[in-house]
CSV table of C-alpha atoms in Angstrom, one decimal:
chain,number,residue,atom,x,y,z
A,5,MET,CA,46.1,162.8,66.0
A,6,PHE,CA,44.0,162.5,69.2
A,7,VAL,CA,40.4,161.9,70.1
A,8,LEU,CA,38.5,163.3,73.1
A,9,ARG,CA,36.9,160.5,75.1
A,10,ARG,CA,35.2,160.6,78.5
A,11,LEU,CA,34.4,157.0,79.3
A,12,PHE,CA,35.0,153.3,78.3
A,13,SER,CA,35.1,152.7,74.5
A,14,PRO,CA,36.1,149.9,72.1
A,15,TRP,CA,39.7,151.1,71.9
A,16,PHE,CA,40.3,149.3,75.3
A,17,ARG,CA,39.3,145.9,74.1
A,18,ALA,CA,41.2,146.2,70.8
A,19,GLY,CA,44.3,147.4,72.6
A,20,GLY,CA,44.2,144.6,75.1
A,21,ALA,CA,44.1,142.0,72.4
A,22,ALA,CA,47.1,143.5,70.8
A,23,CYS,CA,49.2,143.6,74.0
A,24,GLY,CA,50.4,140.0,73.7
A,25,ALA,CA,52.4,137.8,76.0
A,26,TRP,CA,55.5,139.1,77.9
A,27,ARG,CA,58.7,137.0,77.9
A,28,ARG,CA,61.1,139.4,79.4
A,29,ASP,CA,62.2,139.7,83.1
A,30,GLU,CA,61.6,143.4,83.4
A,31,LYS,CA,58.4,144.5,85.1
A,32,LEU,CA,56.6,147.9,85.0
A,33,THR,CA,55.2,149.8,88.0
A,34,VAL,CA,52.4,152.3,87.1
A,35,VAL,CA,51.7,155.3,89.4
A,36,LEU,CA,48.3,156.9,89.0
A,37,LEU,CA,46.7,159.9,90.7
A,38,SER,CA,43.1,161.0,91.0
A,39,TYR,CA,41.7,164.3,92.1
A,40,GLY,CA,39.0,165.8,89.9
A,41,ARG,CA,38.4,162.9,87.4
A,42,ALA,CA,37.8,159.9,89.6
A,43,ILE,CA,35.3,158.6,87.0
A,44,ASN,CA,38.2,158.0,84.6
A,45,LEU,CA,40.3,155.9,86.8
A,46,ASN,CA,38.5,152.6,86.5
A,47,THR,CA,39.2,152.5,82.8
A,48,ILE,CA,42.8,153.6,83.2
A,49,VAL,CA,43.5,151.1,85.9
A,50,ALA,CA,41.9,148.3,83.9
A,51,ALA,CA,44.0,149.1,80.9
A,52,CYS,CA,47.2,148.9,83.0
A,53,LEU,CA,46.2,145.6,84.7
A,54,THR,CA,45.5,144.0,81.3
A,55,CYS,CA,49.2,144.1,80.7
A,56,PRO,CA,51.1,141.0,81.9
A,57,PHE,CA,54.3,143.0,82.4
A,58,VAL,CA,52.7,145.4,84.9
A,59,HIS,CA,54.1,144.4,88.3
A,60,ARG,CA,51.8,146.7,90.3
A,61,VAL,CA,49.6,149.8,89.9
A,62,ILE,CA,49.9,152.4,92.7
A,63,LEU,CA,46.7,154.5,92.8
A,64,SER,CA,46.8,157.6,95.0
A,65,ASN,CA,43.5,159.4,95.6
A,66,ASN,CA,44.6,162.9,96.2
A,67,ASN,CA,41.1,164.2,97.0
A,68,PRO,CA,40.1,163.3,100.6
A,69,SER,CA,36.4,164.1,99.9
A,70,VAL,CA,36.1,161.3,97.3
A,71,ASP,CA,35.9,157.6,98.1
A,72,MET,CA,37.8,155.9,95.3
A,73,ARG,CA,36.2,152.5,96.0
A,74,SER,CA,33.1,153.9,94.4
A,75,PHE,CA,34.9,154.4,91.1
A,76,VAL,CA,37.6,151.7,90.9
A,77,ARG,CA,36.2,148.2,91.2
A,78,SER,CA,39.2,146.0,90.4
A,79,LYS,CA,40.1,143.3,93.0
A,80,ASP,CA,43.4,142.5,91.2
A,81,PRO,CA,46.1,142.1,93.9
A,82,ARG,CA,48.5,144.2,91.8
A,83,LEU,CA,46.4,147.3,92.6
A,84,GLN,CA,47.6,149.2,95.6
A,85,SER,CA,45.2,152.0,96.5
A,86,ILE,CA,46.2,154.9,98.8
A,87,GLN,CA,43.7,157.3,100.3
A,88,GLN,CA,45.5,160.6,101.1
A,89,GLN,CA,44.2,162.3,104.2
A,90,THR,CA,45.0,165.8,102.9
A,91,ARG,CA,44.9,167.3,99.4
A,92,CYS,CA,48.0,166.4,97.4
A,93,TYR,CA,49.1,167.9,94.1
A,94,PRO,CA,50.3,166.0,90.9
A,95,SER,CA,53.9,166.1,92.1
A,96,LYS,CA,52.9,163.5,94.7
A,97,ARG,CA,53.3,160.8,92.1
A,98,TYR,CA,57.1,161.3,91.9
A,99,GLU,CA,57.4,160.8,95.7
A,100,LEU,CA,55.4,157.5,95.3
A,101,ALA,CA,57.6,156.5,92.3
A,102,ARG,CA,60.8,157.2,94.2
A,103,ASP,CA,59.6,155.5,97.4
A,104,CYS,CA,58.3,152.3,95.8
A,105,GLY,CA,61.9,151.3,94.9
A,106,ASP,CA,61.1,149.9,91.5
A,107,GLN,CA,63.3,150.4,88.5
A,108,TRP,CA,60.8,150.8,85.6
A,109,LEU,CA,58.0,153.4,86.1
A,110,LEU,CA,55.1,154.9,84.2
A,111,CYS,CA,52.8,157.8,85.2
A,112,ILE,CA,49.7,158.5,83.2
A,113,ASP,CA,47.6,161.6,83.7
A,114,ASP,CA,44.0,161.0,84.8
A,115,ASP,CA,42.6,162.5,81.5
A,116,THR,CA,44.7,160.2,79.3
A,117,PHE,CA,43.5,156.7,78.2
A,118,LEU,CA,46.3,154.6,76.8
A,119,THR,CA,45.5,151.2,75.3
A,120,PRO,CA,47.4,148.2,76.7
A,121,PHE,CA,49.3,148.1,73.3
A,122,GLN,CA,50.4,151.8,73.8
A,123,ILE,CA,51.5,151.0,77.4
A,124,ARG,CA,53.6,148.1,76.1
A,125,ALA,CA,55.1,150.1,73.3
A,126,LEU,CA,56.1,152.9,75.7
A,127,PHE,CA,57.6,150.4,78.2
A,128,GLU,CA,59.6,148.8,75.4
A,129,ALA,CA,60.9,152.2,74.2
A,130,LEU,CA,62.1,152.9,77.7
A,131,LEU,CA,63.9,149.5,77.9
A,132,ARG,CA,65.6,150.2,74.6
A,133,ASP,CA,66.8,153.6,75.7
A,134,PRO,CA,66.7,154.1,79.5
A,135,ALA,CA,68.8,157.3,79.3
A,136,ALA,CA,65.8,159.4,78.4
A,137,PRO,CA,62.3,159.7,79.8
A,138,HIS,CA,59.7,158.6,77.1
A,139,GLY,CA,56.2,159.7,76.3
A,140,ILE,CA,53.4,159.8,73.8
A,141,ALA,CA,53.2,163.6,73.4
A,142,GLY,CA,55.3,166.6,74.3
A,143,GLU,CA,55.7,170.4,74.1
A,144,ASN,CA,58.1,172.8,72.6
A,145,PHE,CA,58.2,176.4,73.8
A,146,ALA,CA,58.6,179.3,71.3
A,147,GLU,CA,60.7,182.4,72.0
A,148,ALA,CA,57.6,184.5,72.4
A,149,GLN,CA,56.2,183.8,75.9
A,150,GLY,CA,53.0,181.9,75.9
A,151,GLN,CA,53.5,180.2,72.5
A,152,VAL,CA,53.7,176.4,72.6
A,153,SER,CA,53.6,173.7,70.0
A,154,TYR,CA,52.8,170.1,70.6
A,155,VAL,CA,55.0,167.2,69.6
A,156,PHE,CA,53.5,163.8,68.7
A,157,GLY,CA,56.4,162.1,67.0
A,158,ARG,CA,56.3,160.2,63.7
A,159,PRO,CA,55.5,156.5,63.4
A,160,GLY,CA,58.6,154.5,63.9
A,161,GLU,CA,60.7,157.5,64.6
A,162,PRO,CA,60.9,159.1,68.1
A,163,GLU,CA,61.1,162.9,68.3
A,164,GLU,CA,62.8,165.1,70.9
A,165,ALA,CA,60.7,167.6,72.9
A,166,ALA,CA,61.3,170.2,75.5
A,167,CYS,CA,59.1,168.3,77.9
A,168,LEU,CA,56.6,165.4,78.0
A,169,VAL,CA,52.9,165.7,78.6
A,170,TRP,CA,50.1,163.3,79.5
A,171,ALA,CA,52.2,160.1,80.0
A,172,TYR,CA,55.7,159.6,81.3
A,173,ALA,CA,57.9,156.4,81.2
A,174,PHE,CA,61.0,156.7,83.2
A,175,THR,CA,63.5,154.9,85.5
A,176,ARG,CA,64.3,155.0,89.1
A,177,GLU,CA,67.4,157.0,88.3
A,178,HIS,CA,65.2,159.7,86.7
A,179,ALA,CA,63.0,159.7,89.8
A,180,LEU,CA,66.0,160.3,92.0
A,181,ARG,CA,67.4,163.0,89.7
A,182,TYR,CA,64.0,164.7,89.8
A,183,PHE,CA,64.5,165.4,93.5
A,184,GLU,CA,68.1,166.4,93.0
A,185,ILE,CA,66.9,169.0,90.5
A,186,LEU,CA,64.3,170.4,92.9
A,187,ALA,CA,67.0,170.7,95.6
A,188,GLU,CA,69.3,172.5,93.2
A,189,ILE,CA,66.6,175.1,92.3
A,190,GLY,CA,65.5,175.4,95.9
A,191,MET,CA,62.0,174.0,95.6
A,192,ASP,CA,60.1,171.5,97.7
A,193,ASN,CA,58.1,168.9,95.9
A,194,SER,CA,55.0,169.4,98.1
A,195,ALA,CA,55.0,173.1,97.1
A,196,LEU,CA,55.1,172.2,93.3
A,197,LYS,CA,51.4,172.5,92.5
A,198,ALA,CA,51.8,172.2,88.7
A,199,ASN,CA,54.4,171.7,86.0
A,200,GLU,CA,56.1,168.8,87.8
A,201,ASP,CA,56.4,167.2,84.3
A,202,ILE,CA,59.0,169.8,83.4
A,203,VAL,CA,61.3,168.5,86.1
A,204,LEU,CA,60.8,164.8,85.3
A,205,SER,CA,61.3,165.5,81.5
A,206,LEU,CA,64.7,167.0,82.2
A,207,SER,CA,65.9,164.4,84.6
A,208,GLY,CA,67.5,162.1,82.0
A,209,MET,CA,70.9,162.0,80.4
A,210,LYS,CA,69.2,162.8,77.1
A,211,ARG,CA,66.3,165.0,76.1
A,212,PRO,CA,62.9,163.4,76.5
A,213,LEU,CA,61.6,161.4,73.5
A,214,VAL,CA,58.1,161.4,72.1
A,215,HIS,CA,56.7,158.3,70.3
A,216,ASN,CA,53.8,158.0,67.9
A,217,PHE,CA,52.0,154.8,68.9
A,218,GLY,CA,48.7,155.6,67.3
A,219,THR,CA,45.6,157.6,68.1
A,220,LEU,CA,45.5,159.2,71.6
A,221,HIS,CA,42.3,159.1,73.6
A,222,LEU,CA,41.9,162.1,75.9
A,223,CYS,CA,39.1,163.1,78.3
A,224,GLY,CA,37.0,166.1,77.2
A,225,SER,CA,37.4,167.6,80.7
A,226,ARG,CA,40.9,168.7,79.8
A,227,GLU,CA,39.3,171.7,78.1
A,228,SER,CA,37.3,172.6,81.3
A,229,GLU,CA,38.5,175.6,83.3
A,230,ASP,CA,36.8,174.0,86.4
A,231,VAL,CA,39.0,170.9,86.2
A,232,ALA,CA,42.1,171.4,84.0
A,233,THR,CA,45.1,172.9,85.8
A,234,SER,CA,46.4,174.1,82.4
A,235,LYS,CA,43.4,176.4,82.1
A,236,GLN,CA,44.2,178.3,85.3
A,237,PRO,CA,45.5,181.9,85.1
A,238,GLY,CA,49.2,182.2,84.9
A,239,PHE,CA,49.8,178.5,84.1
A,240,ARG,CA,51.8,179.1,80.9
A,241,THR,CA,54.0,181.8,82.4
A,242,GLN,CA,54.8,179.7,85.4
A,243,ARG,CA,55.5,176.7,83.2
A,244,GLU,CA,57.9,178.5,80.9
A,245,ASP,CA,59.7,180.1,83.9
A,246,LEU,CA,60.2,176.7,85.5
A,247,PHE,CA,61.4,175.2,82.3
A,248,ARG,CA,64.1,177.9,82.0
A,249,ARG,CA,65.2,177.4,85.6
A,250,VAL,CA,65.5,173.6,85.3
A,251,SER,CA,67.1,173.8,81.9
A,252,ALA,CA,69.8,176.0,83.3
A,253,ILE,CA,71.0,173.3,85.6
A,254,SER,CA,70.0,170.1,83.8
A,255,GLY,CA,73.0,170.1,81.5
A,256,LEU,CA,70.8,169.1,78.6
A,257,ARG,CA,70.7,170.9,75.2
A,258,THR,CA,67.3,172.7,75.2
A,259,GLU,CA,67.3,174.6,71.9
A,260,GLN,CA,64.3,173.8,69.7
């Protein structure tokens, strides 16, 4: 279902050719973050900017010790780079998504390489059904704590999941609801060091939807304990606890 990739590969050129022209009025804003995988961002940014429907790409470098200009070489005027002066966590992207004021939004993890075709397909899925956040992979939690199963959807048939992982297509309304949920559970976004995808996934009027748009290309560093947040002690327990807290106030059906 997915392939581990570290750097540029032929999938990008093939996906770009398949992206095609865009004749709709709606435009997509992509919000990207970089912390421990700066080397991946040039490829991810390039894939986004290949898409004619991408209005802008907001790239936030959350690692003050890294000069992102050494890694991302694009001069495209649609690219807006932000150098954070203090360390920020992945939840920062939802502040950027909210504050940009745009309607149609996409966040992609820095270890996930979507082709332009996949970006387009995900955007079109969101336009068809804006009540739910959309993604290319998800998770379901078992009753036994620590047990999780991945959801990849079936070709041509989206599948519900407890939460999305790796990529997130959503609306401005979802971004605003994200912060309402945090307020309701008494959490501040800046203190949310991980698992912010749980909150975004449950911000819609419907459960999040996972689509199968072909092979997923993921960075091998996602298995590294030195880089991957998901490999840190206590991650799964904290994730499931947050899911239960958010589920209790989201109003969404969460049985799996």
